[in-house]
Coordinates of C-alpha atoms in Angstrom, one line a residue:
M1 CA -26.1 23.0 4.8
P2 CA -24.0 26.0 3.7
D3 CA -21.6 25.6 0.8
H4 CA -18.6 26.4 2.9
A5 CA -19.2 23.5 5.3
E6 CA -16.1 21.7 6.4
P7 CA -15.4 18.3 4.6
P8 CA -16.0 15.3 6.8
R9 CA -13.3 13.9 9.0
V10 CA -13.3 10.2 9.9
S11 CA -11.3 8.6 12.6
R12 CA -11.0 5.5 14.6
G13 CA -12.1 5.8 18.2
A14 CA -10.8 3.9 21.2
D15 CA -13.3 1.2 20.4
D16 CA -12.2 1.1 16.7
A17 CA -15.6 2.5 15.6
V18 CA -15.7 4.5 12.5
R19 CA -17.1 8.0 13.3
P20 CA -17.9 10.4 10.6
S21 CA -18.9 13.9 11.4
P22 CA -22.6 14.7 11.2
S23 CA -22.2 17.1 8.2
R24 CA -20.8 15.3 5.1
R25 CA -20.7 16.3 1.5
P26 CA -21.3 13.6 -1.2
V27 CA -18.2 11.6 -1.9
E28 CA -17.4 11.7 -5.6
A29 CA -14.0 9.9 -5.4
V30 CA -12.1 7.6 -3.1
L31 CA -8.3 7.5 -2.9
F32 CA -6.9 4.1 -1.7
D33 CA -3.5 3.3 -0.2
F34 CA -2.1 0.0 -1.6
H35 CA -0.1 -2.0 0.9
G36 CA -2.1 -2.7 4.1
T37 CA -5.3 -1.3 2.5
L38 CA -6.0 -3.1 -0.7
A39 CA -3.4 -5.9 -0.5
Q40 CA -0.9 -7.5 1.8
V41 CA 2.5 -9.2 1.0
E42 CA 2.5 -12.9 1.1
E43 CA 3.3 -14.7 4.4
P44 CA 7.1 -14.4 5.3
R45 CA 7.9 -18.1 5.1
D46 CA 6.1 -18.4 1.8
W47 CA 8.2 -15.4 0.5
V48 CA 11.4 -17.1 1.5
L49 CA 10.4 -20.4 0.1
A50 CA 9.5 -18.9 -3.2
A51 CA 12.6 -16.9 -3.5
A52 CA 14.8 -19.9 -2.6
A53 CA 13.0 -22.0 -5.2
A54 CA 13.7 -19.3 -7.8
C55 CA 17.4 -19.7 -6.9
G56 CA 17.3 -23.5 -7.4
V57 CA 17.3 -24.2 -3.6
E58 CA 14.7 -26.2 -1.7
L59 CA 14.5 -25.1 1.9
D60 CA 12.8 -27.0 4.8
R61 CA 10.1 -25.1 6.6
V62 CA 12.2 -24.8 9.8
R63 CA 15.1 -23.1 8.0
A64 CA 12.7 -21.0 5.9
T65 CA 11.0 -19.7 9.0
A66 CA 14.3 -18.9 10.7
L67 CA 15.5 -17.0 7.7
A68 CA 12.1 -15.2 7.3
D69 CA 12.4 -13.8 10.9
R70 CA 15.9 -12.5 10.3
L71 CA 15.0 -11.0 7.0
L72 CA 12.0 -9.2 8.5
T73 CA 14.2 -7.7 11.1
A74 CA 16.6 -6.5 8.4
G75 CA 13.7 -5.0 6.5
R76 CA 11.3 -6.3 3.9
A77 CA 9.6 -4.4 1.0
G78 CA 5.9 -4.4 2.1
G79 CA 6.9 -5.5 5.5
P80 CA 8.1 -3.9 8.8
L81 CA 10.6 -1.1 8.8
P82 CA 14.2 -2.3 9.3
A83 CA 15.6 -2.4 12.8
R84 CA 18.6 -0.5 11.5
V85 CA 19.7 0.9 8.1
P86 CA 23.4 0.6 7.5
P87 CA 25.1 3.9 6.7
R88 CA 26.0 2.7 3.2
L89 CA 22.3 2.4 2.4
A90 CA 21.1 5.6 4.1
E91 CA 20.8 7.5 0.8
L92 CA 19.1 4.8 -1.0
W93 CA 16.7 4.2 1.9
A94 CA 15.8 8.0 2.0
D95 CA 15.0 7.9 -1.7
R96 CA 13.4 4.5 -1.9
D97 CA 9.9 5.7 -2.8
L98 CA 11.1 8.3 -5.3
Y99 CA 13.3 6.2 -7.6
P100 CA 13.0 2.5 -8.7
H101 CA 16.8 2.0 -8.5
A102 CA 16.8 3.3 -4.9
H103 CA 13.9 1.0 -3.9
R104 CA 15.5 -2.1 -5.3
G105 CA 19.0 -1.1 -4.0
A106 CA 17.7 -0.3 -0.5
Y107 CA 15.8 -3.6 0.0
T108 CA 18.3 -5.8 -1.7
G109 CA 21.0 -4.2 0.3
L110 CA 19.1 -4.9 3.6
A111 CA 18.5 -8.5 2.6
E112 CA 22.2 -8.9 1.9
T113 CA 23.0 -8.1 5.5
V114 CA 21.5 -11.6 6.4
D115 CA 23.9 -14.4 5.6
T116 CA 21.8 -16.9 3.8
G117 CA 24.4 -18.9 1.9
I118 CA 22.2 -18.7 -1.3
D119 CA 23.6 -17.0 -4.4
G120 CA 21.3 -14.4 -5.8
F121 CA 18.8 -14.7 -2.9
A122 CA 18.5 -10.9 -2.2
D123 CA 17.5 -10.2 -5.8
A124 CA 15.1 -13.1 -5.7
L125 CA 13.4 -11.9 -2.6
Y126 CA 13.0 -8.4 -4.1
E127 CA 11.5 -9.9 -7.3
R128 CA 8.7 -11.4 -5.3
V129 CA 7.4 -8.0 -4.4
L130 CA 7.2 -7.2 -8.2
V131 CA 4.9 -10.0 -9.1
P132 CA 1.2 -10.6 -8.4
E133 CA 2.0 -13.9 -6.7
G134 CA 3.9 -12.0 -4.0
W135 CA 0.8 -10.3 -2.8
V136 CA -2.7 -11.1 -1.5
P137 CA -5.6 -8.8 -2.3
Y138 CA -7.8 -8.3 0.7
P139 CA -11.2 -10.2 0.4
D140 CA -13.2 -7.1 0.2
T141 CA -10.9 -5.3 -2.4
E142 CA -12.7 -6.5 -5.5
P143 CA -16.3 -6.1 -4.2
V144 CA -15.6 -2.6 -2.7
L145 CA -13.9 -1.4 -6.0
G146 CA -16.7 -2.9 -8.0
A147 CA -19.4 -1.2 -5.9
L148 CA -17.8 2.1 -6.2
R149 CA -17.4 1.7 -10.0
E150 CA -21.1 0.7 -10.4
A151 CA -22.1 3.8 -8.3
G152 CA -20.1 6.1 -10.5
V153 CA -17.5 7.0 -7.8
K154 CA -14.0 7.5 -9.1
V155 CA -11.1 5.6 -7.7
A156 CA -7.3 6.3 -7.6
V157 CA -4.5 4.3 -5.9
V158 CA -2.2 6.6 -3.9
S159 CA 1.0 4.8 -2.9
N160 CA 4.4 5.5 -1.6
I161 CA 6.2 2.9 -3.8
G162 CA 9.2 2.5 -6.1
F163 CA 7.7 0.2 -8.7
D164 CA 4.7 0.1 -11.0
L165 CA 1.5 -1.4 -9.4
R166 CA -0.5 -1.6 -12.6
P167 CA 0.7 -5.0 -13.7
L168 CA -0.4 -6.5 -10.4
F169 CA -3.8 -5.1 -10.7
A170 CA -4.0 -6.3 -14.3
A171 CA -3.2 -9.8 -13.3
W172 CA -5.8 -9.6 -10.5
K173 CA -8.3 -8.3 -13.1
L174 CA -8.8 -5.2 -11.0
D175 CA -7.1 -2.7 -13.2
G176 CA -10.5 -1.7 -14.9
L177 CA -11.7 -0.7 -11.5
V178 CA -9.0 2.0 -10.9
D179 CA -9.3 5.4 -12.8
A180 CA -5.9 6.9 -11.9
W181 CA -2.6 6.1 -10.2
A182 CA -0.6 8.5 -8.0
L183 CA 2.5 6.5 -7.3
S184 CA 5.2 8.4 -5.4
Y185 CA 8.0 7.5 -7.8
E186 CA 6.0 8.8 -10.8
V187 CA 4.6 12.0 -9.2
G188 CA 7.8 12.9 -7.2
R189 CA 5.9 13.3 -3.9
C190 CA 5.4 11.0 -1.0
K191 CA 2.7 10.7 1.6
P192 CA 2.0 12.6 3.9
D193 CA 2.9 15.5 1.6
P194 CA -0.5 17.0 0.6
G195 CA 0.8 17.3 -3.0
I196 CA 0.5 13.6 -3.7
F197 CA -3.2 13.7 -2.7
L198 CA -3.9 16.9 -4.6
R199 CA -2.2 15.3 -7.7
A200 CA -4.5 12.3 -7.4
C201 CA -7.6 14.6 -7.1
G202 CA -6.4 16.4 -10.2
M203 CA -6.1 13.2 -12.1
L204 CA -9.6 12.3 -11.3
G205 CA -11.0 15.8 -11.9
V206 CA -12.6 16.0 -8.4
D207 CA -12.6 18.5 -5.6
P208 CA -10.6 17.3 -2.5
E209 CA -13.5 18.2 -0.4
R210 CA -15.6 15.6 -2.1
T211 CA -12.9 13.0 -1.8
L212 CA -12.3 10.3 0.8
M213 CA -8.8 8.9 1.3
V214 CA -8.6 5.4 2.8
G215 CA -5.4 4.0 4.3
D216 CA -3.7 2.3 7.2
T217 CA -1.1 4.8 8.5
R218 CA -0.5 8.3 9.7
A219 CA 1.0 9.1 6.3
D220 CA -2.3 8.4 4.7
A221 CA -4.0 10.7 7.2
G222 CA -1.9 13.5 5.6
A223 CA -4.7 13.8 3.1
V224 CA -6.5 16.0 5.6
A225 CA -4.1 18.8 4.9
A226 CA -5.2 18.5 1.2
G227 CA -8.8 18.9 2.2
C228 CA -9.9 15.3 1.9
A229 CA -11.8 13.2 4.4
V230 CA -9.8 10.3 5.8
L231 CA -10.7 6.8 6.9
V232 CA -7.9 4.9 8.6
L233 CA -8.4 1.1 8.8
P234 CA -6.3 -1.5 10.6
C235 CA -3.8 -3.4 8.6
A236 CA -4.7 -7.1 8.4
D237 CA -2.8 -10.3 7.7
P238 CA -3.0 -11.8 4.1
G239 CA -6.4 -13.1 3.4
R240 CA -8.0 -11.6 6.5
A241 CA -10.8 -8.9 6.2
N242 CA -9.6 -5.4 7.2
G243 CA -12.9 -3.6 7.3
L244 CA -12.7 -2.2 3.8
G245 CA -16.6 -2.5 3.5
A246 CA -16.8 0.7 5.8
V247 CA -15.8 2.7 2.7
L248 CA -19.2 1.9 1.1
D249 CA -21.0 3.1 4.3
L250 CA -19.3 6.4 3.9
A251 CA -19.1 6.8 0.1
L252 CA -22.5 5.5 -1.0
R253 CA -24.8 6.1 2.0
A254 CA -24.3 9.7 2.6

């Protein structure tokens, strides 16, 4: 194979099959998105029940479910995009992945648009996203990261996020399996900007053409413009497998 061969491109076909190109350079590093790829936020009702409990309020499950539905429509950190962003929150929303204060302000502001009758509830809801209990790592996350570490493949987490993910990984005892962190609020770039992927490759000291980006959205696929191969996997519910094992097929069996 000539040295100038194009890096692999990986896509999901209509049958959801993973299809690498026939010519593939060895993978020296894997970049992972966080939300929807390595972990998922807790179930919405559990989120609401936990936040209410932090405010000293015990909700019945019926009310908690109803509130969760309304709060998801308003917009949840780690959840679906809001149906509408009020004009007063537009600037915070635009900057949410670049500044911690904007991330908090945007999501607490959205939660405050829902009348819950619970003092401090919006802040309590946001605090759940900052703690490891508010997330559920996917079943394959630890085995896949461990296999990559054992094989000598470097790993970075590349995330559009407004807070530090390191404490979560430390609590899950996964921090020792991650070599670098390219978090948008720290590097000043957001996916799909190629710059954030290039920064991650620089942190790892690897060539983008020998790097695989793994995510679950079009923003993650922006790594193609940086010269990386890309694997897009379906987002799964908390605790459900999302096909992360396919990474090992591509990274270790070339």
